[in-house]
Amino acid sequence: MPKTDFSSIPSVDSILQSPLANDLINTAGRELAVRSIRQSIDQIREKMTSGHSLPDTDTIIQQAENLVREWLKPSLVPVINASGIILHTNLGRAPLSEETIIAMRSVSWSYNNLEFDLYTGRRGKRSVHAEEILQKLTGAESALVVNNNAAAVLLTLSALAKSKKVVIPNSQLVEIGGGFRVPDVMRQSGAKLVAVGTTNRIHLSDYVQALEDGASLVLNAHSSNFKIIGFTTEPKLEEITAAAHSFSVPFVYDIGSGAMIDTSLFGLSHEPTVVEAMAAGADIICFSGDKLLGGPQAGIIIGKKDLLDKIKRHPLARAVRADKTCLAGITATLTHYLKGEALVAIPIWRMISLDQDTIYQRAHKWQRSIGQGEIIKGTSMVGGGSLPGDTLPTYLLALRIKKADKFLSALRSLPIPTIGRIENDQILFDPRTVLPNQEEIFVQNLNEVLHKKI
Ligand SMILES: *Cc1c(COP(=O)(O)O)cnc(C)c1O
């Protein structure tokens, strides 16, 4: 085989001199332009060894531009969620309200008083920012916002129960998904786990026995993502609190999703609400910011001041602290509840409370715009590890397409990827979870893939 002659390949410097390279340098910067041209030349050299001829300089630059475009493409991008799962953990959980986004933006572009007391002109505490509204909303004495609920539980146990016995029902030693296992988190905090009762039944006497044996904290974790049905018993929260308090021991309740509104109003099972947990006398309550609360990722700890003071002082509090955008966002989301406008202002509650008529109209509009498909009755889910097995009635746009997997994969590869689901060989799109301002692109995306040969 004759040796390939590479001497005709232009140098990087000479390519950089060509007029087309100017555009590349302008968009990518000189360093990245050089790197992409080098890589482009490497690829050409490889092709030449397998018999291809040398392309012209413009083609080399075009190839470099494609490389740069690929390199600069962000990995994390908006998607359209037509899956019907409202709190989709893989799709970033709760989309935020307009006011929440504005609040997060305004503390991002500018300096702010994150840890600065505007009254005294001295150093302040970041924990004050979301605290007041949490006190107003829940009646709790004190509050702290941290990175997420896993961190909230870990920090609480580390601060209150390190090297101490913590009693928890066996039925609550669960994995919440994404690697949050209650027993692992407890061990990580240094607490000594005392599991009582059986998988399906726990009696008040089980708690009392553990307390008599020296437990220093009672923990309940809402089994958010599964249900035990049948022969089950659990004492009332008030009874657990009373038992803990009779031994001067705190009752910590991880309610998980942080519902401020009763889900049973919408035909769903009842999720424990923050207000109920407070009313039952729990000393510390932990919940997520981005599940049923509908805000940014956060973990919220509310409760008794003396306990929260200990939690705030623990070294781990610094490691899991919330950033300025989180604090601004959580406060703005909580403001919707304070103003009694959560159902209309918070996207996930708008979705949960969406009426059948509106859903049908939207599905119908989609059907008209793409000129095919069938509108069928179906179900949406809350998701995000809340309300397992619970569904909301909905209308779906259903498409019968031979290569359903390929169709969905084509939808995912668009600039604004679109997510649907397959059931019984049909591709289903649920209007409930498609944000109104994404509807136009959603229909465009469907049309684009329908008219492409896949
Ligand atoms: C979801 C959940 C967690 C974890 O919350 P993150 O905010 O995802 O860290 C912990 N406990 C319970 C009961 C949950 O439902």
GROMACS .gro file of C-alpha atoms and ligand atoms in nm:
model
  469
    1MET     CA    1   0.000   0.000   0.000
    2PRO     CA    2   0.140   0.343  -0.092
    3LYS     CA    3   0.214   0.578   0.199
    4THR     CA    4  -0.039   0.862   0.231
    5ASP     CA    5   0.107   1.206   0.158
    6PHE     CA    6   0.008   1.442   0.439
    7SER     CA    7   0.232   1.726   0.324
    8SER     CA    8  -0.055   1.887   0.133
    9ILE     CA    9  -0.254   1.945   0.456
   10PRO     CA   10  -0.246   2.317   0.536
   11SER     CA   11  -0.102   2.427   0.870
   12VAL     CA   12  -0.326   2.542   1.155
   13ASP     CA   13  -0.176   2.891   1.119
   14SER     CA   14  -0.257   2.918   0.752
   15ILE     CA   15  -0.614   2.799   0.814
   16LEU     CA   16  -0.652   3.065   1.084
   17GLN     CA   17  -0.558   3.328   0.823
   18SER     CA   18  -0.847   3.238   0.595
   19PRO     CA   19  -1.153   3.472   0.601
   20LEU     CA   20  -1.398   3.200   0.717
   21ALA     CA   21  -1.185   3.133   1.024
   22ASN     CA   22  -1.271   3.484   1.147
   23ASP     CA   23  -1.628   3.377   1.222
   24LEU     CA   24  -1.503   3.072   1.406
   25ILE     CA   25  -1.264   3.282   1.615
   26ASN     CA   26  -1.539   3.535   1.688
   27THR     CA   27  -1.786   3.276   1.817
   28ALA     CA   28  -1.550   3.037   1.991
   29GLY     CA   29  -1.248   3.247   2.088
   30ARG     CA   30  -0.897   3.191   1.954
   31GLU     CA   31  -0.798   2.904   2.181
   32LEU     CA   32  -1.105   2.691   2.110
   33ALA     CA   33  -1.079   2.777   1.737
   34VAL     CA   34  -0.722   2.643   1.729
   35ARG     CA   35  -0.824   2.330   1.918
   36SER     CA   36  -1.115   2.258   1.688
   37ILE     CA   37  -0.906   2.310   1.374
   38ARG     CA   38  -0.640   2.075   1.511
   39GLN     CA   39  -0.901   1.810   1.579
   40SER     CA   40  -1.058   1.865   1.239
   41ILE     CA   41  -0.717   1.811   1.076
   42ASP     CA   42  -0.663   1.496   1.283
   43GLN     CA   43  -0.993   1.359   1.159
   44ILE     CA   44  -0.900   1.444   0.800
   45ARG     CA   45  -0.563   1.275   0.834
   46GLU     CA   46  -0.737   0.961   0.952
   47LYS     CA   47  -0.977   0.969   0.659
   48MET     CA   48  -0.688   1.023   0.417
   49THR     CA   49  -0.520   0.704   0.537
   50SER     CA   50  -0.832   0.516   0.432
   51GLY     CA   51  -0.822   0.668   0.086
   52HIS     CA   52  -1.020   0.993   0.113
   53SER     CA   53  -0.882   1.301  -0.057
   54LEU     CA   54  -0.792   1.627   0.119
   55PRO     CA   55  -1.097   1.860   0.149
   56ASP     CA   56  -1.061   2.236   0.089
   57THR     CA   57  -0.989   2.480   0.371
   58ASP     CA   58  -1.352   2.594   0.400
   59THR     CA   59  -1.462   2.237   0.463
   60ILE     CA   60  -1.194   2.197   0.730
   61ILE     CA   61  -1.323   2.511   0.903
   62GLN     CA   62  -1.685   2.400   0.872
   63GLN     CA   63  -1.591   2.073   1.037
   64ALA     CA   64  -1.419   2.269   1.315
   65GLU     CA   65  -1.733   2.480   1.358
   66ASN     CA   66  -1.941   2.166   1.400
   67LEU     CA   67  -1.700   2.043   1.666
   68VAL     CA   68  -1.722   2.375   1.853
   69ARG     CA   69  -2.102   2.369   1.837
   70GLU     CA   70  -2.100   2.020   1.988
   71TRP     CA   71  -1.851   2.123   2.259
   72LEU     CA   72  -2.044   2.434   2.361
   73LYS     CA   73  -2.385   2.269   2.371
   74PRO     CA   74  -2.504   2.269   2.734
   75SER     CA   75  -2.577   1.929   2.878
   76LEU     CA   76  -2.860   2.045   3.104
   77VAL     CA   77  -3.143   2.188   2.892
   78PRO     CA   78  -3.518   2.257   2.919
   79VAL     CA   79  -3.743   1.970   2.811
   80ILE     CA   80  -4.116   1.941   2.749
   81ASN     CA   81  -4.278   1.697   2.989
   82ALA     CA   82  -4.580   1.536   2.826
   83SER     CA   83  -4.544   1.221   3.038
   84GLY     CA   84  -4.826   1.312   3.274
   85ILE     CA   85  -4.601   1.274   3.578
   86ILE     CA   86  -4.621   1.608   3.755
   87LEU     CA   87  -4.322   1.581   3.991
   88HIS     CA   88  -4.083   1.388   3.768
   89THR     CA   89  -3.759   1.356   3.965
   90ASN     CA   90  -3.563   1.277   3.647
   91LEU     CA   91  -3.706   1.589   3.483
   92GLY     CA   92  -3.606   1.827   3.760
   93ARG     CA   93  -3.915   1.796   3.985
   94ALA     CA   94  -4.114   2.121   4.027
   95PRO     CA   95  -4.109   2.390   3.756
   96LEU     CA   96  -4.109   2.725   3.933
   97SER     CA   97  -4.359   3.010   3.950
   98GLU     CA   98  -4.289   3.333   3.764
   99GLU     CA   99  -4.240   3.524   4.091
  100THR     CA  100  -3.998   3.257   4.219
  101ILE     CA  101  -3.784   3.284   3.906
  102ILE     CA  102  -3.782   3.665   3.928
  103ALA     CA  103  -3.677   3.651   4.294
  104MET     CA  104  -3.394   3.407   4.218
  105ARG     CA  105  -3.278   3.615   3.925
  106SER     CA  106  -3.277   3.941   4.116
  107VAL     CA  107  -3.042   3.815   4.388
  108SER     CA  108  -2.818   3.651   4.126
  109TRP     CA  109  -2.724   3.941   3.903
  110SER     CA  110  -2.678   4.186   4.189
  111TYR     CA  111  -2.505   4.194   4.524
  112ASN     CA  112  -2.753   4.128   4.803
  113ASN     CA  113  -2.783   4.121   5.181
  114LEU     CA  114  -2.736   3.743   5.213
  115GLU     CA  115  -2.530   3.774   5.531
  116PHE     CA  116  -2.554   4.145   5.594
  117ASP     CA  117  -2.781   4.316   5.846
  118LEU     CA  118  -2.909   4.628   5.670
  119TYR     CA  119  -3.026   4.779   6.001
  120THR     CA  120  -2.696   4.761   6.189
  121GLY     CA  121  -2.468   4.760   5.887
  122ARG     CA  122  -2.290   4.458   6.031
  123ARG     CA  123  -2.261   4.093   5.951
  124GLY     CA  124  -2.596   3.912   5.948
  125LYS     CA  125  -2.720   3.554   5.918
  126ARG     CA  126  -2.839   3.388   5.601
  127SER     CA  127  -3.079   3.174   5.802
  128VAL     CA  128  -3.304   3.474   5.872
  129HIS     CA  129  -3.424   3.516   5.515
  130ALA     CA  130  -3.675   3.234   5.478
  131GLU     CA  131  -3.730   3.196   5.851
  132GLU     CA  132  -3.988   3.468   5.906
  133ILE     CA  133  -4.225   3.349   5.636
  134LEU     CA  134  -4.194   2.989   5.756
  135GLN     CA  135  -4.285   3.105   6.108
  136LYS     CA  136  -4.585   3.296   5.977
  137LEU     CA  137  -4.708   3.010   5.761
  138THR     CA  138  -4.660   2.722   6.002
  139GLY     CA  139  -4.655   2.879   6.347
  140ALA     CA  140  -4.317   2.714   6.412
  141GLU     CA  141  -4.082   2.894   6.653
  142SER     CA  142  -3.780   2.858   6.428
  143ALA     CA  143  -3.675   2.736   6.083
  144LEU     CA  144  -3.374   2.657   5.868
  145VAL     CA  145  -3.343   2.598   5.494
  146VAL     CA  146  -3.071   2.360   5.371
  147ASN     CA  147  -2.968   2.198   5.044
  148ASN     CA  148  -3.237   1.927   5.029
  149ASN     CA  149  -3.450   1.712   5.255
  150ALA     CA  150  -3.191   1.433   5.272
  151ALA     CA  151  -2.952   1.692   5.416
  152ALA     CA  152  -3.224   1.821   5.649
  153VAL     CA  153  -3.274   1.476   5.804
  154LEU     CA  154  -2.901   1.401   5.820
  155LEU     CA  155  -2.826   1.737   5.984
  156THR     CA  156  -3.114   1.708   6.232
  157LEU     CA  157  -3.008   1.362   6.348
  158SER     CA  158  -2.639   1.457   6.357
  159ALA     CA  159  -2.715   1.758   6.576
  160LEU     CA  160  -2.972   1.597   6.805
  161ALA     CA  161  -2.889   1.227   6.822
  162LYS     CA  162  -2.522   1.156   6.755
  163SER     CA  163  -2.422   0.844   6.952
  164LYS     CA  164  -2.775   0.829   7.092
  165LYS     CA  165  -3.055   0.580   7.043
  166VAL     CA  166  -3.319   0.682   6.789
  167VAL     CA  167  -3.642   0.485   6.772
  168ILE     CA  168  -3.816   0.436   6.437
  169PRO     CA  169  -4.083   0.188   6.323
  170ASN     CA  170  -3.962  -0.101   6.105
  171SER     CA  171  -4.225  -0.004   5.849
  172GLN     CA  172  -4.042   0.323   5.791
  173LEU     CA  173  -3.694   0.185   5.724
  174VAL     CA  174  -3.745   0.257   5.358
  175GLU     CA  175  -3.556   0.369   5.052
  176ILE     CA  176  -3.704   0.689   4.914
  177GLY     CA  177  -3.528   0.657   4.578
  178GLY     CA  178  -3.212   0.814   4.448
  179GLY     CA  179  -3.018   0.638   4.723
  180PHE     CA  180  -3.192   0.795   5.023
  181ARG     CA  181  -3.226   0.503   5.262
  182VAL     CA  182  -3.360   0.599   5.601
  183PRO     CA  183  -3.144   0.346   5.795
  184ASP     CA  184  -2.828   0.455   5.607
  185VAL     CA  185  -2.893   0.823   5.674
  186MET     CA  186  -2.951   0.742   6.041
  187ARG     CA  187  -2.625   0.550   6.067
  188GLN     CA  188  -2.437   0.823   5.880
  189SER     CA  189  -2.552   1.075   6.141
  190GLY     CA  190  -2.398   0.865   6.417
  191ALA     CA  191  -2.736   0.781   6.566
  192LYS     CA  192  -2.800   0.430   6.700
  193LEU     CA  193  -3.096   0.289   6.521
  194VAL     CA  194  -3.362   0.117   6.732
  195ALA     CA  195  -3.619  -0.031   6.494
  196VAL     CA  196  -3.944  -0.132   6.661
  197GLY     CA  197  -4.270  -0.299   6.562
  198THR     CA  198  -4.314  -0.516   6.253
  199THR     CA  199  -4.334  -0.432   5.883
  200ASN     CA  200  -4.709  -0.380   5.898
  201ARG     CA  201  -4.788  -0.303   6.262
  202ILE     CA  202  -4.650  -0.076   6.526
  203HIS     CA  203  -4.814  -0.010   6.862
  204LEU     CA  204  -4.768   0.277   7.100
  205SER     CA  205  -4.628   0.026   7.352
  206ASP     CA  206  -4.341  -0.045   7.106
  207TYR     CA  207  -4.239   0.322   7.124
  208VAL     CA  208  -4.279   0.331   7.501
  209GLN     CA  209  -4.064   0.019   7.545
  210ALA     CA  210  -3.782   0.175   7.338
  211LEU     CA  211  -3.811   0.500   7.534
  212GLU     CA  212  -3.788   0.308   7.861
  213ASP     CA  213  -3.476   0.143   7.719
  214GLY     CA  214  -3.316   0.485   7.680
  215ALA     CA  215  -3.404   0.616   7.329
  216SER     CA  216  -3.319   0.988   7.299
  217LEU     CA  217  -3.523   1.075   6.995
  218VAL     CA  218  -3.832   0.945   6.817
  219LEU     CA  219  -3.822   0.957   6.439
  220ASN     CA  220  -4.101   0.909   6.187
  221ALA     CA  221  -4.032   0.919   5.815
  222HIS     CA  222  -4.331   0.928   5.582
  223SER     CA  223  -4.317   0.621   5.357
  224SER     CA  224  -4.369   0.852   5.061
  225ASN     CA  225  -4.323   0.613   4.773
  226PHE     CA  226  -4.502   0.297   4.875
  227LYS     CA  227  -4.811   0.181   5.056
  228ILE     CA  228  -4.875  -0.106   5.290
  229ILE     CA  229  -5.237  -0.212   5.259
  230GLY     CA  230  -5.432  -0.457   5.471
  231PHE     CA  231  -5.360  -0.555   5.829
  232THR     CA  232  -5.180  -0.243   5.950
  233THR     CA  233  -5.176  -0.032   6.265
  234GLU     CA  234  -5.001   0.288   6.357
  235PRO     CA  235  -5.054   0.504   6.663
  236LYS     CA  236  -5.182   0.858   6.604
  237LEU     CA  237  -4.915   1.127   6.572
  238GLU     CA  238  -5.051   1.295   6.885
  239GLU     CA  239  -4.999   0.973   7.079
  240ILE     CA  240  -4.642   0.934   6.957
  241THR     CA  241  -4.569   1.296   7.049
  242ALA     CA  242  -4.719   1.250   7.394
  243ALA     CA  243  -4.514   0.935   7.454
  244ALA     CA  244  -4.191   1.106   7.344
  245HIS     CA  245  -4.265   1.412   7.557
  246SER     CA  246  -4.342   1.204   7.866
  247PHE     CA  247  -3.978   1.093   7.845
  248SER     CA  248  -3.862   1.450   7.760
  249VAL     CA  249  -3.749   1.328   7.420
  250PRO     CA  250  -3.808   1.517   7.091
  251PHE     CA  251  -4.027   1.380   6.813
  252VAL     CA  252  -3.880   1.442   6.467
  253TYR     CA  253  -4.108   1.391   6.168
  254ASP     CA  254  -3.977   1.373   5.812
  255ILE     CA  255  -4.297   1.431   5.615
  256GLY     CA  256  -4.119   1.415   5.279
  257SER     CA  257  -4.316   1.611   5.025
  258GLY     CA  258  -4.403   1.922   5.224
  259ALA     CA  259  -4.766   1.951   5.125
  260MET     CA  260  -4.922   2.279   5.241
  261ILE     CA  261  -5.250   2.198   5.065
  262ASP     CA  262  -5.458   1.887   5.131
  263THR     CA  263  -5.412   1.653   4.832
  264SER     CA  264  -5.740   1.474   4.914
  265LEU     CA  265  -5.925   1.783   4.784
  266PHE     CA  266  -5.829   1.663   4.436
  267GLY     CA  267  -5.932   1.299   4.469
  268LEU     CA  268  -5.584   1.189   4.575
  269SER     CA  269  -5.489   1.009   4.895
  270HIS     CA  270  -5.406   1.225   5.188
  271GLU     CA  271  -5.040   1.333   5.218
  272PRO     CA  272  -4.933   1.453   5.562
  273THR     CA  273  -4.936   1.832   5.562
  274VAL     CA  274  -4.698   2.064   5.741
  275VAL     CA  275  -4.984   2.216   5.940
  276GLU     CA  276  -5.106   1.876   6.063
  277ALA     CA  277  -4.759   1.773   6.170
  278MET     CA  278  -4.731   2.099   6.364
  279ALA     CA  279  -5.076   2.050   6.519
  280ALA     CA  280  -4.980   1.698   6.630
  281GLY     CA  281  -4.698   1.855   6.828
  282ALA     CA  282  -4.395   1.729   6.634
  283ASP     CA  283  -4.085   1.908   6.768
  284ILE     CA  284  -3.900   1.908   6.437
  285ILE     CA  285  -4.052   1.867   6.090
  286CYS     CA  286  -3.841   1.815   5.776
  287PHE     CA  287  -3.960   1.837   5.415
  288SER     CA  288  -3.847   1.897   5.057
  289GLY     CA  289  -3.870   2.230   4.877
  290ASP     CA  290  -3.920   2.086   4.530
  291LYS     CA  291  -4.186   1.821   4.580
  292LEU     CA  292  -4.545   1.919   4.669
  293LEU     CA  293  -4.426   2.256   4.798
  294GLY     CA  294  -4.351   2.337   4.433
  295GLY     CA  295  -4.036   2.544   4.485
  296PRO     CA  296  -3.663   2.510   4.416
  297GLN     CA  297  -3.455   2.222   4.553
  298ALA     CA  298  -3.426   2.268   4.928
  299GLY     CA  299  -3.469   2.094   5.259
  300ILE     CA  300  -3.676   2.276   5.518
  301ILE     CA  301  -3.648   2.220   5.891
  302ILE     CA  302  -3.904   2.382   6.119
  303GLY     CA  303  -3.978   2.341   6.487
  304LYS     CA  304  -3.878   2.426   6.842
  305LYS     CA  305  -3.625   2.705   6.887
  306ASP     CA  306  -3.393   2.529   7.132
  307LEU     CA  307  -3.361   2.230   6.898
  308LEU     CA  308  -3.316   2.444   6.587
  309ASP     CA  309  -3.048   2.647   6.763
  310LYS     CA  310  -2.853   2.323   6.811
  311ILE     CA  311  -2.911   2.227   6.448
  312LYS     CA  312  -2.799   2.570   6.320
  313ARG     CA  313  -2.480   2.552   6.529
  314HIS     CA  314  -2.377   2.204   6.408
  315PRO     CA  315  -2.071   2.206   6.174
  316LEU     CA  316  -2.263   2.010   5.912
  317ALA     CA  317  -2.507   2.304   5.879
  318ARG     CA  318  -2.233   2.494   5.695
  319ALA     CA  319  -2.177   2.203   5.457
  320VAL     CA  320  -2.542   2.174   5.358
  321ARG     CA  321  -2.642   2.541   5.365
  322ALA     CA  322  -2.877   2.687   5.106
  323ASP     CA  323  -2.745   2.942   4.857
  324LYS     CA  324  -2.889   3.288   4.792
  325THR     CA  325  -3.099   3.182   4.491
  326CYS     CA  326  -3.253   2.895   4.688
  327LEU     CA  327  -3.342   3.122   4.982
  328ALA     CA  328  -3.493   3.384   4.753
  329GLY     CA  329  -3.684   3.118   4.557
  330ILE     CA  330  -3.820   2.933   4.859
  331THR     CA  331  -3.936   3.261   5.012
  332ALA     CA  332  -4.114   3.362   4.691
  333THR     CA  333  -4.284   3.022   4.660
  334LEU     CA  334  -4.393   3.031   5.025
  335THR     CA  335  -4.536   3.381   4.966
  336HIS     CA  336  -4.793   3.225   4.729
  337TYR     CA  337  -4.924   3.014   5.018
  338LEU     CA  338  -4.931   3.313   5.252
  339LYS     CA  339  -5.136   3.508   4.997
  340GLY     CA  340  -5.369   3.213   4.938
  341GLU     CA  341  -5.286   3.200   4.567
  342ALA     CA  342  -5.087   2.874   4.554
  343LEU     CA  343  -5.338   2.689   4.333
  344VAL     CA  344  -5.313   2.950   4.059
  345ALA     CA  345  -4.955   3.072   4.102
  346ILE     CA  346  -4.755   2.752   4.160
  347PRO     CA  347  -4.720   2.545   3.841
  348ILE     CA  348  -4.748   2.200   4.003
  349TRP     CA  349  -5.065   2.299   4.190
  350ARG     CA  350  -5.209   2.446   3.872
  351MET     CA  351  -5.144   2.106   3.713
  352ILE     CA  352  -5.292   1.908   4.004
  353SER     CA  353  -5.605   2.125   4.009
  354LEU     CA  354  -5.649   2.151   3.631
  355ASP     CA  355  -6.010   2.077   3.531
  356GLN     CA  356  -6.108   1.802   3.287
  357ASP     CA  357  -6.259   2.043   3.039
  358THR     CA  358  -5.939   2.243   2.996
  359ILE     CA  359  -5.735   1.926   2.958
  360TYR     CA  360  -5.976   1.796   2.693
  361GLN     CA  361  -5.965   2.126   2.502
  362ARG     CA  362  -5.587   2.121   2.496
  363ALA     CA  363  -5.569   1.761   2.376
  364HIS     CA  364  -5.825   1.851   2.110
  365LYS     CA  365  -5.617   2.150   1.998
  366TRP     CA  366  -5.309   1.929   1.967
  367GLN     CA  367  -5.504   1.672   1.768
  368ARG     CA  368  -5.624   1.941   1.526
  369SER     CA  369  -5.275   2.088   1.488
  370ILE     CA  370  -5.113   1.759   1.393
  371GLY     CA  371  -5.412   1.625   1.203
  372GLN     CA  372  -5.405   1.282   1.362
  373GLY     CA  373  -5.429   1.083   1.683
  374GLU     CA  374  -5.714   0.997   1.909
  375ILE     CA  375  -5.820   1.153   2.238
  376ILE     CA  376  -5.858   0.889   2.508
  377LYS     CA  377  -5.927   0.890   2.881
  378GLY     CA  378  -5.629   0.810   3.097
  379THR     CA  379  -5.444   0.902   3.412
  380SER     CA  380  -5.177   1.147   3.530
  381MET     CA  381  -4.958   1.087   3.833
  382VAL     CA  382  -4.817   1.316   4.100
  383GLY     CA  383  -4.481   1.132   4.111
  384GLY     CA  384  -4.165   1.256   4.281
  385GLY     CA  385  -4.197   0.980   4.536
  386SER     CA  386  -4.533   1.105   4.656
  387LEU     CA  387  -4.875   0.943   4.649
  388PRO     CA  388  -4.781   0.597   4.516
  389GLY     CA  389  -5.055   0.435   4.312
  390ASP     CA  390  -5.263   0.751   4.312
  391THR     CA  391  -5.377   0.892   3.981
  392LEU     CA  392  -5.566   1.192   3.849
  393PRO     CA  393  -5.813   1.144   3.561
  394THR     CA  394  -5.697   1.308   3.240
  395TYR     CA  395  -5.738   1.310   2.863
  396LEU     CA  396  -5.447   1.197   2.650
  397LEU     CA  397  -5.354   1.242   2.289
  398ALA     CA  398  -5.280   0.888   2.170
  399LEU     CA  399  -5.083   0.805   1.856
  400ARG     CA  400  -5.055   0.462   1.703
  401ILE     CA  401  -4.714   0.452   1.542
  402LYS     CA  402  -4.526   0.143   1.430
  403LYS     CA  403  -4.183   0.229   1.562
  404ALA     CA  404  -4.295   0.390   1.887
  405ASP     CA  405  -3.951   0.371   2.051
  406LYS     CA  406  -3.785   0.537   1.754
  407PHE     CA  407  -4.053   0.806   1.747
  408LEU     CA  408  -4.001   0.892   2.113
  409SER     CA  409  -3.625   0.889   2.067
  410ALA     CA  410  -3.657   1.133   1.773
  411LEU     CA  411  -3.866   1.361   1.995
  412ARG     CA  412  -3.594   1.348   2.261
  413SER     CA  413  -3.324   1.449   2.014
  414LEU     CA  414  -3.486   1.782   1.920
  415PRO     CA  415  -3.343   2.115   2.045
  416ILE     CA  416  -3.618   2.120   2.308
  417PRO     CA  417  -3.648   1.749   2.385
  418THR     CA  418  -4.002   1.624   2.432
  419ILE     CA  419  -4.097   1.337   2.660
  420GLY     CA  420  -4.403   1.118   2.615
  421ARG     CA  421  -4.488   0.767   2.729
  422ILE     CA  422  -4.587   0.436   2.574
  423GLU     CA  423  -4.879   0.228   2.699
  424ASN     CA  424  -5.038  -0.066   2.517
  425ASP     CA  425  -4.843   0.010   2.198
  426GLN     CA  426  -4.973   0.366   2.192
  427ILE     CA  427  -4.769   0.681   2.235
  428LEU     CA  428  -4.942   0.903   2.489
  429PHE     CA  429  -4.911   1.275   2.554
  430ASP     CA  430  -5.072   1.429   2.862
  431PRO     CA  431  -5.171   1.798   2.841
  432ARG     CA  432  -5.169   1.825   3.221
  433THR     CA  433  -4.789   1.845   3.249
  434VAL     CA  434  -4.710   2.048   2.936
  435LEU     CA  435  -4.651   2.408   3.041
  436PRO     CA  436  -4.881   2.646   2.848
  437ASN     CA  437  -4.590   2.848   2.709
  438GLN     CA  438  -4.431   2.530   2.571
  439GLU     CA  439  -4.742   2.412   2.387
  440GLU     CA  440  -4.655   2.577   2.058
  441ILE     CA  441  -4.309   2.417   2.045
  442PHE     CA  442  -4.461   2.089   2.160
  443VAL     CA  443  -4.693   2.080   1.858
  444GLN     CA  444  -4.411   2.191   1.626
  445ASN     CA  445  -4.195   1.909   1.764
  446LEU     CA  446  -4.468   1.651   1.705
  447ASN     CA  447  -4.520   1.775   1.350
  448GLU     CA  448  -4.151   1.775   1.278
  449VAL     CA  449  -4.104   1.414   1.386
  450LEU     CA  450  -4.428   1.299   1.221
  451HIS     CA  451  -4.314   1.436   0.885
  452LYS     CA  452  -3.964   1.302   0.914
  453LYS     CA  453  -3.897   0.950   0.798
  454ILE     CA  454  -3.779   0.758   1.101
  455LIG     C1  455  -3.815   1.271   4.909
  455LIG     C2  456  -3.793   1.239   5.049
  455LIG     C3  457  -3.669   1.262   5.108
  455LIG     C4  458  -3.553   1.318   5.031
  455LIG     O1  459  -3.580   1.451   4.998
  455LIG     P1  460  -3.484   1.530   4.894
  455LIG     O2  461  -3.536   1.670   4.899
  455LIG     O3  462  -3.503   1.463   4.762
  455LIG     O4  463  -3.345   1.518   4.943
  455LIG     C5  464  -3.654   1.231   5.241
  455LIG     N1  465  -3.755   1.180   5.314
  455LIG     C6  466  -3.877   1.158   5.260
  455LIG     C7  467  -3.985   1.100   5.346
  455LIG     C8  468  -3.902   1.185   5.125
  455LIG     O5  469  -4.022   1.162   5.072
   0.00000   0.00000   0.00000
